[in-house]
């Protein structure tokens, strides 16, 4: 069988996409991904309530002095949120050394409005 240029082009067009077709498919895919991202962001935004810390809690900061640096700040923010939010407040961590071990969980529960400290780490 002799393959002519015309036959080769026909086979190519049948089994392979041209550059413009590939680009158009990629553009369509990109638009679809962006559309889904916008829909998801809209859903998250509608379920989100804006919150701003209302107090610095200097006494609590002293009581939680065994919790270091930004971990203490996060704990105080969670306490503030618990003070102003309805329902139960769970404080979750993937690093139990920061908020669970060495009596830290008990310290947090006894001195804050946080209802529960949850250790998400697999030990």
mmCIF file of C-alpha atoms in Angstrom, residues 13-114:
data_model
loop_
_atom_site.group_PDB
_atom_site.id
_atom_site.type_symbol
_atom_site.label_atom_id
_atom_site.label_comp_id
_atom_site.label_asym_id
_atom_site.label_seq_id
_atom_site.Cartn_x
_atom_site.Cartn_y
_atom_site.Cartn_z
ATOM 1 C CA UNK A 13 -6.558 14.345 11.305
ATOM 2 C CA UNK A 14 -8.516 11.235 12.270
ATOM 3 C CA UNK A 15 -6.261 10.124 15.114
ATOM 4 C CA UNK A 16 -4.446 13.252 16.236
ATOM 5 C CA UNK A 17 -5.695 16.686 17.180
ATOM 6 C CA UNK A 18 -4.247 19.749 15.601
ATOM 7 C CA UNK A 19 -2.583 22.515 17.565
ATOM 8 C CA UNK A 20 -5.645 24.789 17.394
ATOM 9 C CA UNK A 21 -7.958 21.999 18.560
ATOM 10 C CA UNK A 22 -5.701 21.224 21.507
ATOM 11 C CA UNK A 23 -5.491 24.904 22.440
ATOM 12 C CA UNK A 24 -9.279 25.259 22.248
ATOM 13 C CA UNK A 25 -9.760 22.191 24.458
ATOM 14 C CA UNK A 26 -7.271 23.574 26.975
ATOM 15 C CA UNK A 27 -9.055 26.938 26.994
ATOM 16 C CA UNK A 28 -12.388 25.203 27.602
ATOM 17 C CA UNK A 29 -10.864 23.135 30.395
ATOM 18 C CA UNK A 30 -9.364 26.256 31.955
ATOM 19 C CA UNK A 31 -12.730 28.048 31.859
ATOM 20 C CA UNK A 32 -14.443 25.054 33.457
ATOM 21 C CA UNK A 33 -11.852 24.870 36.250
ATOM 22 C CA UNK A 34 -12.197 28.600 36.902
ATOM 23 C CA UNK A 35 -16.001 28.325 36.947
ATOM 24 C CA UNK A 36 -15.845 25.501 39.522
ATOM 25 C CA UNK A 37 -13.387 27.473 41.670
ATOM 26 C CA UNK A 38 -15.668 30.517 41.629
ATOM 27 C CA UNK A 39 -18.668 28.361 42.600
ATOM 28 C CA UNK A 40 -16.742 26.764 45.479
ATOM 29 C CA UNK A 41 -15.437 30.117 46.705
ATOM 30 C CA UNK A 42 -18.962 31.506 46.638
ATOM 31 C CA UNK A 43 -20.215 28.555 48.704
ATOM 32 C CA UNK A 44 -17.413 28.990 51.251
ATOM 33 C CA UNK A 45 -17.931 32.763 51.418
ATOM 34 C CA UNK A 46 -21.654 32.353 52.083
ATOM 35 C CA UNK A 47 -20.922 29.959 54.962
ATOM 36 C CA UNK A 48 -18.187 32.121 56.497
ATOM 37 C CA UNK A 49 -18.722 34.626 59.274
ATOM 38 C CA UNK A 50 -16.122 37.331 59.689
ATOM 39 C CA UNK A 51 -14.630 37.580 63.162
ATOM 40 C CA UNK A 52 -12.143 39.940 64.736
ATOM 41 C CA UNK A 53 -10.451 39.429 68.105
ATOM 42 C CA UNK A 54 -12.009 41.841 70.613
ATOM 43 C CA UNK A 55 -9.636 41.731 73.571
ATOM 44 C CA UNK A 56 -5.970 41.004 74.296
ATOM 45 C CA UNK A 57 -6.634 38.984 77.500
ATOM 46 C CA UNK A 58 -3.402 39.884 79.374
ATOM 47 C CA UNK A 59 -4.307 37.708 82.396
ATOM 48 C CA UNK A 60 -4.986 34.718 80.178
ATOM 49 C CA UNK A 61 -1.714 35.359 78.345
ATOM 50 C CA UNK A 62 0.095 35.021 81.715
ATOM 51 C CA UNK A 63 -1.831 31.892 82.682
ATOM 52 C CA UNK A 64 -0.922 30.256 79.369
ATOM 53 C CA UNK A 65 2.765 31.200 79.585
ATOM 54 C CA UNK A 66 3.866 27.555 79.239
ATOM 55 C CA UNK A 67 2.428 27.619 75.713
ATOM 56 C CA UNK A 68 5.002 29.396 73.596
ATOM 57 C CA UNK A 69 4.896 32.071 70.910
ATOM 58 C CA UNK A 70 2.291 31.961 68.199
ATOM 59 C CA UNK A 71 0.715 28.846 69.751
ATOM 60 C CA UNK A 72 -0.322 30.954 72.749
ATOM 61 C CA UNK A 73 -1.713 33.631 70.414
ATOM 62 C CA UNK A 74 -3.738 31.005 68.548
ATOM 63 C CA UNK A 75 -5.100 29.656 71.818
ATOM 64 C CA UNK A 76 -6.111 33.157 72.957
ATOM 65 C CA UNK A 77 -7.831 33.798 69.621
ATOM 66 C CA UNK A 78 -9.729 30.515 69.988
ATOM 67 C CA UNK A 79 -10.744 31.593 73.502
ATOM 68 C CA UNK A 80 -11.999 34.944 72.186
ATOM 69 C CA UNK A 81 -13.961 33.195 69.464
ATOM 70 C CA UNK A 82 -15.458 30.826 72.046
ATOM 71 C CA UNK A 83 -16.482 33.824 74.174
ATOM 72 C CA UNK A 84 -18.452 35.350 71.300
ATOM 73 C CA UNK A 85 -19.691 32.338 69.317
ATOM 74 C CA UNK A 86 -22.758 30.244 69.894
ATOM 75 C CA UNK A 87 -22.395 26.555 70.601
ATOM 76 C CA UNK A 88 -19.432 24.400 71.489
ATOM 77 C CA UNK A 89 -15.868 25.371 70.583
ATOM 78 C CA UNK A 90 -13.405 22.626 69.738
ATOM 79 C CA UNK A 91 -9.733 23.464 69.453
ATOM 80 C CA UNK A 92 -8.006 20.968 67.139
ATOM 81 C CA UNK A 93 -4.299 20.361 66.713
ATOM 82 C CA UNK A 94 -2.118 18.033 64.695
ATOM 83 C CA UNK A 95 0.771 18.587 67.085
ATOM 84 C CA UNK A 96 -0.188 17.392 70.575
ATOM 85 C CA UNK A 97 3.072 18.747 72.027
ATOM 86 C CA UNK A 98 1.696 22.260 71.501
ATOM 87 C CA UNK A 99 -1.727 21.996 73.146
ATOM 88 C CA UNK A 100 -2.275 18.541 74.679
ATOM 89 C CA UNK A 101 0.839 17.087 76.275
ATOM 90 C CA UNK A 102 2.403 18.072 79.618
ATOM 91 C CA UNK A 103 -0.872 19.319 81.111
ATOM 92 C CA UNK A 104 -1.500 21.907 78.397
ATOM 93 C CA UNK A 105 -4.931 20.521 77.519
ATOM 94 C CA UNK A 106 -6.082 20.759 81.133
ATOM 95 C CA UNK A 107 -4.608 24.265 81.440
ATOM 96 C CA UNK A 108 -6.502 25.396 78.333
ATOM 97 C CA UNK A 109 -9.803 23.835 79.398
ATOM 98 C CA UNK A 110 -9.619 25.243 82.936
ATOM 99 C CA UNK A 111 -8.705 28.800 81.917
ATOM 100 C CA UNK A 112 -10.472 29.431 78.611
ATOM 101 C CA UNK A 113 -13.958 29.192 77.170
ATOM 102 C CA UNK A 114 -12.766 26.427 74.824
#
